[in-house]
Amino acid sequence: MIKSQARFYIHRNNSLTELQSIVQEAKKLNLVVKLNFLDSELEEIKKKIRKQFSMVFLFQYMIM
């Protein structure tokens, strides 16, 4: 089965709560989520995301 892909551009001003709601919606739709980080200061958020969601989603981190 081919899963759809959702791409979200995450900025420093996105709260973790907002991020969780995005990911939960994507989970309901059976999407593979690719998060593209546009700010290199997001290391802390990336660690939190990996802990919470790494078993559920494929994450692709792109630091620009």
mmCIF file as Biopython writes it, N, C-alpha, C and O atoms, coordinates in Angstrom:
data_model
#
loop_
_atom_site.group_PDB
_atom_site.id
_atom_site.type_symbol
_atom_site.label_atom_id
_atom_site.label_alt_id
_atom_site.label_comp_id
_atom_site.label_asym_id
_atom_site.label_entity_id
_atom_site.label_seq_id
_atom_site.pdbx_PDB_ins_code
_atom_site.Cartn_x
_atom_site.Cartn_y
_atom_site.Cartn_z
_atom_site.occupancy
_atom_site.B_iso_or_equiv
_atom_site.auth_seq_id
_atom_site.auth_asym_id
_atom_site.pdbx_PDB_model_num
ATOM 1   N N  . MET A ? 1  ? 0.838  -1.188 0.000  1.0 0.0 1  A 1 
ATOM 2   C CA . MET A ? 1  ? 0.000  0.000  0.000  1.0 0.0 1  A 1 
ATOM 3   C C  . MET A ? 1  ? 0.885  1.254  0.000  1.0 0.0 1  A 1 
ATOM 4   O O  . MET A ? 1  ? 1.825  1.358  0.788  1.0 0.0 1  A 1 
ATOM 5   N N  . ILE A ? 2  ? 0.585  2.167  -0.857 1.0 0.0 2  A 1 
ATOM 6   C CA . ILE A ? 2  ? 1.340  3.415  -0.932 1.0 0.0 2  A 1 
ATOM 7   C C  . ILE A ? 2  ? 0.703  4.429  0.008  1.0 0.0 2  A 1 
ATOM 8   O O  . ILE A ? 2  ? -0.496 4.701  -0.060 1.0 0.0 2  A 1 
ATOM 9   N N  . LYS A ? 3  ? 1.525  4.974  0.877  1.0 0.0 3  A 1 
ATOM 10  C CA . LYS A ? 3  ? 1.003  5.994  1.792  1.0 0.0 3  A 1 
ATOM 11  C C  . LYS A ? 3  ? 1.175  7.367  1.167  1.0 0.0 3  A 1 
ATOM 12  O O  . LYS A ? 3  ? 2.138  7.627  0.447  1.0 0.0 3  A 1 
ATOM 13  N N  . SER A ? 4  ? 0.233  8.226  1.455  1.0 0.0 4  A 1 
ATOM 14  C CA . SER A ? 4  ? 0.364  9.617  1.022  1.0 0.0 4  A 1 
ATOM 15  C C  . SER A ? 4  ? 1.423  10.291 1.878  1.0 0.0 4  A 1 
ATOM 16  O O  . SER A ? 4  ? 1.709  9.854  2.993  1.0 0.0 4  A 1 
ATOM 17  N N  . GLN A ? 5  ? 1.988  11.335 1.355  1.0 0.0 5  A 1 
ATOM 18  C CA . GLN A ? 5  ? 2.986  12.078 2.114  1.0 0.0 5  A 1 
ATOM 19  C C  . GLN A ? 5  ? 2.482  13.482 2.398  1.0 0.0 5  A 1 
ATOM 20  O O  . GLN A ? 5  ? 1.917  14.149 1.531  1.0 0.0 5  A 1 
ATOM 21  N N  . ALA A ? 6  ? 2.698  13.911 3.625  1.0 0.0 6  A 1 
ATOM 22  C CA . ALA A ? 6  ? 2.357  15.279 4.013  1.0 0.0 6  A 1 
ATOM 23  C C  . ALA A ? 6  ? 3.652  15.981 4.365  1.0 0.0 6  A 1 
ATOM 24  O O  . ALA A ? 6  ? 4.500  15.423 5.062  1.0 0.0 6  A 1 
ATOM 25  N N  . ARG A ? 7  ? 3.798  17.174 3.896  1.0 0.0 7  A 1 
ATOM 26  C CA . ARG A ? 7  ? 5.021  17.920 4.181  1.0 0.0 7  A 1 
ATOM 27  C C  . ARG A ? 7  ? 4.642  19.170 4.966  1.0 0.0 7  A 1 
ATOM 28  O O  . ARG A ? 7  ? 3.803  19.962 4.537  1.0 0.0 7  A 1 
ATOM 29  N N  . PHE A ? 8  ? 5.263  19.328 6.101  1.0 0.0 8  A 1 
ATOM 30  C CA . PHE A ? 8  ? 4.986  20.476 6.949  1.0 0.0 8  A 1 
ATOM 31  C C  . PHE A ? 8  ? 6.260  21.280 7.115  1.0 0.0 8  A 1 
ATOM 32  O O  . PHE A ? 8  ? 7.333  20.719 7.338  1.0 0.0 8  A 1 
ATOM 33  N N  . TYR A ? 9  ? 6.144  22.574 7.007  1.0 0.0 9  A 1 
ATOM 34  C CA . TYR A ? 9  ? 7.290  23.448 7.227  1.0 0.0 9  A 1 
ATOM 35  C C  . TYR A ? 9  ? 7.175  24.004 8.643  1.0 0.0 9  A 1 
ATOM 36  O O  . TYR A ? 9  ? 6.266  24.773 8.957  1.0 0.0 9  A 1 
ATOM 37  N N  . ILE A ? 10 ? 8.110  23.600 9.478  1.0 0.0 10 A 1 
ATOM 38  C CA . ILE A ? 10 ? 8.026  23.932 10.891 1.0 0.0 10 A 1 
ATOM 39  C C  . ILE A ? 10 ? 8.962  25.091 11.200 1.0 0.0 10 A 1 
ATOM 40  O O  . ILE A ? 10 ? 10.153 25.055 10.891 1.0 0.0 10 A 1 
ATOM 41  N N  . HIS A ? 11 ? 8.395  26.108 11.812 1.0 0.0 11 A 1 
ATOM 42  C CA . HIS A ? 11 ? 9.178  27.289 12.165 1.0 0.0 11 A 1 
ATOM 43  C C  . HIS A ? 11 ? 9.355  27.350 13.675 1.0 0.0 11 A 1 
ATOM 44  O O  . HIS A ? 11 ? 8.676  26.648 14.424 1.0 0.0 11 A 1 
ATOM 45  N N  . ARG A ? 12 ? 10.261 28.187 14.102 1.0 0.0 12 A 1 
ATOM 46  C CA . ARG A ? 12 ? 10.567 28.312 15.521 1.0 0.0 12 A 1 
ATOM 47  C C  . ARG A ? 12 ? 9.329  28.709 16.322 1.0 0.0 12 A 1 
ATOM 48  O O  . ARG A ? 12 ? 9.213  28.338 17.490 1.0 0.0 12 A 1 
ATOM 49  N N  . ASN A ? 13 ? 8.412  29.447 15.724 1.0 0.0 13 A 1 
ATOM 50  C CA . ASN A ? 13 ? 7.237  29.909 16.460 1.0 0.0 13 A 1 
ATOM 51  C C  . ASN A ? 13 ? 6.107  28.882 16.515 1.0 0.0 13 A 1 
ATOM 52  O O  . ASN A ? 13 ? 5.061  29.158 17.104 1.0 0.0 13 A 1 
ATOM 53  N N  . ASN A ? 14 ? 6.291  27.722 15.922 1.0 0.0 14 A 1 
ATOM 54  C CA . ASN A ? 14 ? 5.308  26.648 16.084 1.0 0.0 14 A 1 
ATOM 55  C C  . ASN A ? 14 ? 5.502  26.027 17.463 1.0 0.0 14 A 1 
ATOM 56  O O  . ASN A ? 14 ? 6.610  25.632 17.827 1.0 0.0 14 A 1 
ATOM 57  N N  . SER A ? 15 ? 4.422  25.947 18.220 1.0 0.0 15 A 1 
ATOM 58  C CA . SER A ? 15 ? 4.538  25.316 19.532 1.0 0.0 15 A 1 
ATOM 59  C C  . SER A ? 15 ? 4.484  23.802 19.369 1.0 0.0 15 A 1 
ATOM 60  O O  . SER A ? 15 ? 4.005  23.291 18.356 1.0 0.0 15 A 1 
ATOM 61  N N  . LEU A ? 16 ? 4.980  23.092 20.378 1.0 0.0 16 A 1 
ATOM 62  C CA . LEU A ? 16 ? 4.949  21.634 20.335 1.0 0.0 16 A 1 
ATOM 63  C C  . LEU A ? 16 ? 3.508  21.129 20.295 1.0 0.0 16 A 1 
ATOM 64  O O  . LEU A ? 16 ? 3.219  20.102 19.681 1.0 0.0 16 A 1 
ATOM 65  N N  . THR A ? 17 ? 2.603  21.861 20.956 1.0 0.0 17 A 1 
ATOM 66  C CA . THR A ? 17 ? 1.188  21.486 20.942 1.0 0.0 17 A 1 
ATOM 67  C C  . THR A ? 17 ? 0.617  21.560 19.528 1.0 0.0 17 A 1 
ATOM 68  O O  . THR A ? 17 ? -0.113 20.666 19.101 1.0 0.0 17 A 1 
ATOM 69  N N  . GLU A ? 18 ? 0.948  22.619 18.811 1.0 0.0 18 A 1 
ATOM 70  C CA . GLU A ? 18 ? 0.501  22.744 17.421 1.0 0.0 18 A 1 
ATOM 71  C C  . GLU A ? 18 ? 1.048  21.599 16.585 1.0 0.0 18 A 1 
ATOM 72  O O  . GLU A ? 18 ? 0.349  21.026 15.749 1.0 0.0 18 A 1 
ATOM 73  N N  . LEU A ? 19 ? 2.301  21.283 16.827 1.0 0.0 19 A 1 
ATOM 74  C CA . LEU A ? 19 ? 2.951  20.212 16.096 1.0 0.0 19 A 1 
ATOM 75  C C  . LEU A ? 19 ? 2.273  18.876 16.369 1.0 0.0 19 A 1 
ATOM 76  O O  . LEU A ? 19 ? 2.062  18.083 15.451 1.0 0.0 19 A 1 
ATOM 77  N N  . GLN A ? 20 ? 1.932  18.627 17.630 1.0 0.0 20 A 1 
ATOM 78  C CA . GLN A ? 20 ? 1.268  17.381 17.993 1.0 0.0 20 A 1 
ATOM 79  C C  . GLN A ? 20 ? -0.077 17.261 17.297 1.0 0.0 20 A 1 
ATOM 80  O O  . GLN A ? 20 ? -0.436 16.181 16.828 1.0 0.0 20 A 1 
ATOM 81  N N  . SER A ? 21 ? -0.830 18.364 17.223 1.0 0.0 21 A 1 
ATOM 82  C CA . SER A ? 21 ? -2.134 18.292 16.571 1.0 0.0 21 A 1 
ATOM 83  C C  . SER A ? 21 ? -1.993 18.013 15.081 1.0 0.0 21 A 1 
ATOM 84  O O  . SER A ? 21 ? -2.795 17.279 14.504 1.0 0.0 21 A 1 
ATOM 85  N N  . ILE A ? 22 ? -0.972 18.598 14.458 1.0 0.0 22 A 1 
ATOM 86  C CA . ILE A ? 22 ? -0.713 18.318 13.043 1.0 0.0 22 A 1 
ATOM 87  C C  . ILE A ? 22 ? -0.400 16.839 12.846 1.0 0.0 22 A 1 
ATOM 88  O O  . ILE A ? 22 ? -0.937 16.193 11.947 1.0 0.0 22 A 1 
ATOM 89  N N  . VAL A ? 23 ? 0.475  16.316 13.700 1.0 0.0 23 A 1 
ATOM 90  C CA . VAL A ? 23 ? 0.890  14.921 13.558 1.0 0.0 23 A 1 
ATOM 91  C C  . VAL A ? 23 ? -0.267 13.973 13.843 1.0 0.0 23 A 1 
ATOM 92  O O  . VAL A ? 23 ? -0.402 12.950 13.172 1.0 0.0 23 A 1 
ATOM 93  N N  . GLN A ? 24 ? -1.105 14.294 14.830 1.0 0.0 24 A 1 
ATOM 94  C CA . GLN A ? 24 ? -2.253 13.440 15.133 1.0 0.0 24 A 1 
ATOM 95  C C  . GLN A ? 24 ? -3.232 13.408 13.959 1.0 0.0 24 A 1 
ATOM 96  O O  . GLN A ? 24 ? -3.761 12.347 13.625 1.0 0.0 24 A 1 
ATOM 97  N N  . GLU A ? 25 ? -3.474 14.546 13.341 1.0 0.0 25 A 1 
ATOM 98  C CA . GLU A ? 25 ? -4.341 14.582 12.162 1.0 0.0 25 A 1 
ATOM 99  C C  . GLU A ? 25 ? -3.768 13.723 11.044 1.0 0.0 25 A 1 
ATOM 100 O O  . GLU A ? 25 ? -4.489 12.966 10.394 1.0 0.0 25 A 1 
ATOM 101 N N  . ALA A ? 26 ? -2.468 13.851 10.830 1.0 0.0 26 A 1 
ATOM 102 C CA . ALA A ? 26 ? -1.820 13.067 9.784  1.0 0.0 26 A 1 
ATOM 103 C C  . ALA A ? 26 ? -1.935 11.577 10.082 1.0 0.0 26 A 1 
ATOM 104 O O  . ALA A ? 26 ? -2.128 10.767 9.176  1.0 0.0 26 A 1 
ATOM 105 N N  . LYS A ? 27 ? -1.817 11.224 11.351 1.0 0.0 27 A 1 
ATOM 106 C CA . LYS A ? 27 ? -1.915 9.813  11.749 1.0 0.0 27 A 1 
ATOM 107 C C  . LYS A ? 27 ? -3.297 9.258  11.391 1.0 0.0 27 A 1 
ATOM 108 O O  . LYS A ? 27 ? -3.409 8.141  10.887 1.0 0.0 27 A 1 
ATOM 109 N N  . LYS A ? 28 ? -4.337 10.033 11.648 1.0 0.0 28 A 1 
ATOM 110 C CA . LYS A ? 28 ? -5.700 9.608  11.318 1.0 0.0 28 A 1 
ATOM 111 C C  . LYS A ? 28 ? -5.831 9.326  9.825  1.0 0.0 28 A 1 
ATOM 112 O O  . LYS A ? 28 ? -6.559 8.422  9.416  1.0 0.0 28 A 1 
ATOM 113 N N  . LEU A ? 29 ? -5.126 10.104 9.023  1.0 0.0 29 A 1 
ATOM 114 C CA . LEU A ? 29 ? -5.211 9.962  7.573  1.0 0.0 29 A 1 
ATOM 115 C C  . LEU A ? 29 ? -4.184 8.982  7.018  1.0 0.0 29 A 1 
ATOM 116 O O  . LEU A ? 29 ? -4.061 8.814  5.805  1.0 0.0 29 A 1 
ATOM 117 N N  . ASN A ? 30 ? -3.443 8.330  7.932  1.0 0.0 30 A 1 
ATOM 118 C CA . ASN A ? 30 ? -2.446 7.338  7.530  1.0 0.0 30 A 1 
ATOM 119 C C  . ASN A ? 30 ? -1.378 7.937  6.617  1.0 0.0 30 A 1 
ATOM 120 O O  . ASN A ? 30 ? -1.009 7.348  5.601  1.0 0.0 30 A 1 
ATOM 121 N N  . LEU A ? 31 ? -0.897 9.102  6.992  1.0 0.0 31 A 1 
ATOM 122 C CA . LEU A ? 31 ? 0.108  9.774  6.179  1.0 0.0 31 A 1 
ATOM 123 C C  . LEU A ? 31 ? 1.505  9.518  6.705  1.0 0.0 31 A 1 
ATOM 124 O O  . LEU A ? 31 ? 1.712  9.322  7.902  1.0 0.0 31 A 1 
ATOM 125 N N  . VAL A ? 32 ? 2.449  9.523  5.801  1.0 0.0 32 A 1 
ATOM 126 C CA . VAL A ? 32 ? 3.854  9.589  6.188  1.0 0.0 32 A 1 
ATOM 127 C C  . VAL A ? 32 ? 4.183  11.070 6.285  1.0 0.0 32 A 1 
ATOM 128 O O  . VAL A ? 32 ? 3.963  11.828 5.340  1.0 0.0 32 A 1 
ATOM 129 N N  . VAL A ? 33 ? 4.704  11.471 7.420  1.0 0.0 33 A 1 
ATOM 130 C CA . VAL A ? 33 ? 4.949  12.891 7.645  1.0 0.0 33 A 1 
ATOM 131 C C  . VAL A ? 33 ? 6.414  13.212 7.437  1.0 0.0 33 A 1 
ATOM 132 O O  . VAL A ? 33 ? 7.294  12.563 8.003  1.0 0.0 33 A 1 
ATOM 133 N N  . LYS A ? 34 ? 6.664  14.210 6.628  1.0 0.0 34 A 1 
ATOM 134 C CA . LYS A ? 34 ? 8.022  14.715 6.452  1.0 0.0 34 A 1 
ATOM 135 C C  . LYS A ? 34 ? 8.046  16.124 7.003  1.0 0.0 34 A 1 
ATOM 136 O O  . LYS A ? 34 ? 7.315  17.002 6.544  1.0 0.0 34 A 1 
ATOM 137 N N  . LEU A ? 35 ? 8.892  16.324 7.990  1.0 0.0 35 A 1 
ATOM 138 C CA . LEU A ? 35 ? 8.995  17.655 8.576  1.0 0.0 35 A 1 
ATOM 139 C C  . LEU A ? 35 ? 10.242 18.332 8.048  1.0 0.0 35 A 1 
ATOM 140 O O  . LEU A ? 35 ? 11.351 17.817 8.197  1.0 0.0 35 A 1 
ATOM 141 N N  . ASN A ? 36 ? 10.062 19.462 7.444  1.0 0.0 36 A 1 
ATOM 142 C CA . ASN A ? 36 ? 11.200 20.228 6.936  1.0 0.0 36 A 1 
ATOM 143 C C  . ASN A ? 36 ? 11.441 21.399 7.873  1.0 0.0 36 A 1 
ATOM 144 O O  . ASN A ? 36 ? 10.611 22.301 7.989  1.0 0.0 36 A 1 
ATOM 145 N N  . PHE A ? 37 ? 12.573 21.372 8.531  1.0 0.0 37 A 1 
ATOM 146 C CA . PHE A ? 37 ? 12.876 22.437 9.478  1.0 0.0 37 A 1 
ATOM 147 C C  . PHE A ? 37 ? 13.603 23.561 8.771  1.0 0.0 37 A 1 
ATOM 148 O O  . PHE A ? 37 ? 14.604 23.344 8.088  1.0 0.0 37 A 1 
ATOM 149 N N  . LEU A ? 38 ? 13.089 24.756 8.943  1.0 0.0 38 A 1 
ATOM 150 C CA . LEU A ? 38 ? 13.634 25.905 8.244  1.0 0.0 38 A 1 
ATOM 151 C C  . LEU A ? 38 ? 14.563 26.726 9.130  1.0 0.0 38 A 1 
ATOM 152 O O  . LEU A ? 38 ? 15.078 27.764 8.714  1.0 0.0 38 A 1 
ATOM 153 N N  . ASP A ? 39 ? 14.771 26.255 10.344 1.0 0.0 39 A 1 
ATOM 154 C CA . ASP A ? 39 ? 15.582 27.029 11.273 1.0 0.0 39 A 1 
ATOM 155 C C  . ASP A ? 39 ? 16.509 26.083 12.016 1.0 0.0 39 A 1 
ATOM 156 O O  . ASP A ? 39 ? 16.053 25.118 12.629 1.0 0.0 39 A 1 
ATOM 157 N N  . SER A ? 40 ? 17.787 26.351 11.967 1.0 0.0 40 A 1 
ATOM 158 C CA . SER A ? 40 ? 18.752 25.434 12.576 1.0 0.0 40 A 1 
ATOM 159 C C  . SER A ? 40 ? 18.714 25.457 14.105 1.0 0.0 40 A 1 
ATOM 160 O O  . SER A ? 40 ? 19.405 24.663 14.745 1.0 0.0 40 A 1 
ATOM 161 N N  . GLU A ? 41 ? 17.930 26.341 14.695 1.0 0.0 41 A 1 
ATOM 162 C CA . GLU A ? 41 ? 17.834 26.406 16.156 1.0 0.0 41 A 1 
ATOM 163 C C  . GLU A ? 41 ? 16.793 25.450 16.719 1.0 0.0 41 A 1 
ATOM 164 O O  . GLU A ? 41 ? 16.440 25.555 17.894 1.0 0.0 41 A 1 
ATOM 165 N N  . LEU A ? 42 ? 16.303 24.537 15.925 1.0 0.0 42 A 1 
ATOM 166 C CA . LEU A ? 42 ? 15.212 23.676 16.372 1.0 0.0 42 A 1 
ATOM 167 C C  . LEU A ? 42 ? 15.671 22.325 16.909 1.0 0.0 42 A 1 
ATOM 168 O O  . LEU A ? 42 ? 14.876 21.387 16.963 1.0 0.0 42 A 1 
ATOM 169 N N  . GLU A ? 43 ? 16.925 22.207 17.303 1.0 0.0 43 A 1 
ATOM 170 C CA . GLU A ? 43 ? 17.437 20.925 17.789 1.0 0.0 43 A 1 
ATOM 171 C C  . GLU A ? 43 ? 16.603 20.371 18.943 1.0 0.0 43 A 1 
ATOM 172 O O  . GLU A ? 43 ? 16.296 19.180 18.983 1.0 0.0 43 A 1 
ATOM 173 N N  . GLU A ? 44 ? 16.244 21.242 19.873 1.0 0.0 44 A 1 
ATOM 174 C CA . GLU A ? 44 ? 15.489 20.798 21.043 1.0 0.0 44 A 1 
ATOM 175 C C  . GLU A ? 44 ? 14.123 20.249 20.639 1.0 0.0 44 A 1 
ATOM 176 O O  . GLU A ? 44 ? 13.697 19.205 21.132 1.0 0.0 44 A 1 
ATOM 177 N N  . ILE A ? 45 ? 13.446 20.949 19.748 1.0 0.0 45 A 1 
ATOM 178 C CA . ILE A ? 45 ? 12.142 20.486 19.277 1.0 0.0 45 A 1 
ATOM 179 C C  . ILE A ? 45 ? 12.288 19.167 18.528 1.0 0.0 45 A 1 
ATOM 180 O O  . ILE A ? 45 ? 11.467 18.265 18.694 1.0 0.0 45 A 1 
ATOM 181 N N  . LYS A ? 46 ? 13.316 19.049 17.713 1.0 0.0 46 A 1 
ATOM 182 C CA . LYS A ? 46 ? 13.521 17.799 16.974 1.0 0.0 46 A 1 
ATOM 183 C C  . LYS A ? 46 ? 13.693 16.623 17.922 1.0 0.0 46 A 1 
ATOM 184 O O  . LYS A ? 46 ? 13.163 15.540 17.672 1.0 0.0 46 A 1 
ATOM 185 N N  . LYS A ? 47 ? 14.434 16.828 19.013 1.0 0.0 47 A 1 
ATOM 186 C CA . LYS A ? 47 ? 14.628 15.744 19.977 1.0 0.0 47 A 1 
ATOM 187 C C  . LYS A ? 47 ? 13.302 15.325 20.593 1.0 0.0 47 A 1 
ATOM 188 O O  . LYS A ? 47 ? 13.035 14.133 20.746 1.0 0.0 47 A 1 
ATOM 189 N N  . LYS A ? 48 ? 12.470 16.301 20.948 1.0 0.0 48 A 1 
ATOM 190 C CA . LYS A ? 48 ? 11.161 15.993 21.527 1.0 0.0 48 A 1 
ATOM 191 C C  . LYS A ? 48 ? 10.310 15.212 20.531 1.0 0.0 48 A 1 
ATOM 192 O O  . LYS A ? 48 ? 9.646  14.241 20.894 1.0 0.0 48 A 1 
ATOM 193 N N  . ILE A ? 49 ? 10.337 15.644 19.281 1.0 0.0 49 A 1 
ATOM 194 C CA . ILE A ? 49 ? 9.541  14.977 18.258 1.0 0.0 49 A 1 
ATOM 195 C C  . ILE A ? 49 ? 10.013 13.541 18.067 1.0 0.0 49 A 1 
ATOM 196 O O  . ILE A ? 49 ? 9.199  12.620 17.995 1.0 0.0 49 A 1 
ATOM 197 N N  . ARG A ? 50 ? 11.307 13.354 17.986 1.0 0.0 50 A 1 
ATOM 198 C CA . ARG A ? 50 ? 11.837 12.003 17.802 1.0 0.0 50 A 1 
ATOM 199 C C  . ARG A ? 50 ? 11.387 11.088 18.927 1.0 0.0 50 A 1 
ATOM 200 O O  . ARG A ? 50 ? 10.995 9.946  18.686 1.0 0.0 50 A 1 
ATOM 201 N N  . LYS A ? 51 ? 11.442 11.590 20.159 1.0 0.0 51 A 1 
ATOM 202 C CA . LYS A ? 51 ? 11.033 10.778 21.306 1.0 0.0 51 A 1 
ATOM 203 C C  . LYS A ? 51 ? 9.571  10.387 21.194 1.0 0.0 51 A 1 
ATOM 204 O O  . LYS A ? 51 ? 9.212  9.237  21.450 1.0 0.0 51 A 1 
ATOM 205 N N  . GLN A ? 52 ? 8.734  11.325 20.818 1.0 0.0 52 A 1 
ATOM 206 C CA . GLN A ? 52 ? 7.298  11.084 20.849 1.0 0.0 52 A 1 
ATOM 207 C C  . GLN A ? 52 ? 6.768  10.348 19.626 1.0 0.0 52 A 1 
ATOM 208 O O  . GLN A ? 52 ? 5.840  9.547  19.735 1.0 0.0 52 A 1 
ATOM 209 N N  . PHE A ? 53 ? 7.351  10.614 18.471 1.0 0.0 53 A 1 
ATOM 210 C CA . PHE A ? 53 ? 6.712  10.139 17.253 1.0 0.0 53 A 1 
ATOM 211 C C  . PHE A ? 53 ? 7.551  9.223  16.384 1.0 0.0 53 A 1 
ATOM 212 O O  . PHE A ? 53 ? 7.075  8.763  15.346 1.0 0.0 53 A 1 
ATOM 213 N N  . SER A ? 54 ? 8.790  8.943  16.780 1.0 0.0 54 A 1 
ATOM 214 C CA . SER A ? 54 ? 9.664  8.223  15.848 1.0 0.0 54 A 1 
ATOM 215 C C  . SER A ? 54 ? 9.163  6.819  15.528 1.0 0.0 54 A 1 
ATOM 216 O O  . SER A ? 54 ? 9.483  6.281  14.468 1.0 0.0 54 A 1 
ATOM 217 N N  . MET A ? 55 ? 8.388  6.218  16.421 1.0 0.0 55 A 1 
ATOM 218 C CA . MET A ? 55 ? 7.886  4.875  16.166 1.0 0.0 55 A 1 
ATOM 219 C C  . MET A ? 55 ? 6.696  4.897  15.208 1.0 0.0 55 A 1 
ATOM 220 O O  . MET A ? 55 ? 6.348  3.873  14.621 1.0 0.0 55 A 1 
ATOM 221 N N  . VAL A ? 56 ? 6.083  6.051  15.056 1.0 0.0 56 A 1 
ATOM 222 C CA . VAL A ? 56 ? 4.849  6.142  14.280 1.0 0.0 56 A 1 
ATOM 223 C C  . VAL A ? 56 ? 5.076  6.707  12.884 1.0 0.0 56 A 1 
ATOM 224 O O  . VAL A ? 56 ? 4.428  6.285  11.926 1.0 0.0 56 A 1 
ATOM 225 N N  . PHE A ? 57 ? 5.980  7.643  12.771 1.0 0.0 57 A 1 
ATOM 226 C CA . PHE A ? 57 ? 6.142  8.351  11.511 1.0 0.0 57 A 1 
ATOM 227 C C  . PHE A ? 57 ? 7.569  8.314  11.008 1.0 0.0 57 A 1 
ATOM 228 O O  . PHE A ? 57 ? 8.518  8.178  11.780 1.0 0.0 57 A 1 
ATOM 229 N N  . LEU A ? 58 ? 7.699  8.433  9.741  1.0 0.0 58 A 1 
ATOM 230 C CA . LEU A ? 58 ? 9.002  8.636  9.120  1.0 0.0 58 A 1 
ATOM 231 C C  . LEU A ? 58 ? 9.257  10.139 9.099  1.0 0.0 58 A 1 
ATOM 232 O O  . LEU A ? 58 ? 8.467  10.903 8.544  1.0 0.0 58 A 1 
ATOM 233 N N  . PHE A ? 59 ? 10.345 10.548 9.697  1.0 0.0 59 A 1 
ATOM 234 C CA . PHE A ? 59 ? 10.669 11.966 9.697  1.0 0.0 59 A 1 
ATOM 235 C C  . PHE A ? 59 ? 11.886 12.211 8.837  1.0 0.0 59 A 1 
ATOM 236 O O  . PHE A ? 59 ? 12.868 11.471 8.900  1.0 0.0 59 A 1 
ATOM 237 N N  . GLN A ? 60 ? 11.818 13.209 8.067  1.0 0.0 60 A 1 
ATOM 238 C CA . GLN A ? 60 ? 12.954 13.594 7.250  1.0 0.0 60 A 1 
ATOM 239 C C  . GLN A ? 60 ? 13.323 15.012 7.678  1.0 0.0 60 A 1 
ATOM 240 O O  . GLN A ? 60 ? 12.551 15.954 7.500  1.0 0.0 60 A 1 
ATOM 241 N N  . TYR A ? 61 ? 14.497 15.138 8.235  1.0 0.0 61 A 1 
ATOM 242 C CA . TYR A ? 61 ? 14.907 16.436 8.731  1.0 0.0 61 A 1 
ATOM 243 C C  . TYR A ? 61 ? 15.779 17.116 7.702  1.0 0.0 61 A 1 
ATOM 244 O O  . TYR A ? 61 ? 16.785 16.557 7.266  1.0 0.0 61 A 1 
ATOM 245 N N  . MET A ? 62 ? 15.409 18.285 7.322  1.0 0.0 62 A 1 
ATOM 246 C CA . MET A ? 62 ? 16.190 19.052 6.365  1.0 0.0 62 A 1 
ATOM 247 C C  . MET A ? 62 ? 16.478 20.401 6.988  1.0 0.0 62 A 1 
ATOM 248 O O  . MET A ? 62 ? 15.566 21.206 7.177  1.0 0.0 62 A 1 
ATOM 249 N N  . ILE A ? 63 ? 17.716 20.653 7.304  1.0 0.0 63 A 1 
ATOM 250 C CA . ILE A ? 63 ? 18.086 21.943 7.872  1.0 0.0 63 A 1 
ATOM 251 C C  . ILE A ? 63 ? 18.568 22.826 6.733  1.0 0.0 63 A 1 
ATOM 252 O O  . ILE A ? 63 ? 19.504 22.473 6.015  1.0 0.0 63 A 1 
ATOM 253 N N  . MET A ? 64 ? 17.935 23.953 6.575  1.0 0.0 64 A 1 
ATOM 254 C CA . MET A ? 64 ? 18.288 24.853 5.478  1.0 0.0 64 A 1 
ATOM 255 C C  . MET A ? 64 ? 19.097 26.018 6.019  1.0 0.0 64 A 1 
ATOM 256 O O  . MET A ? 64 ? 19.498 26.898 5.258  1.0 0.0 64 A 1 
#
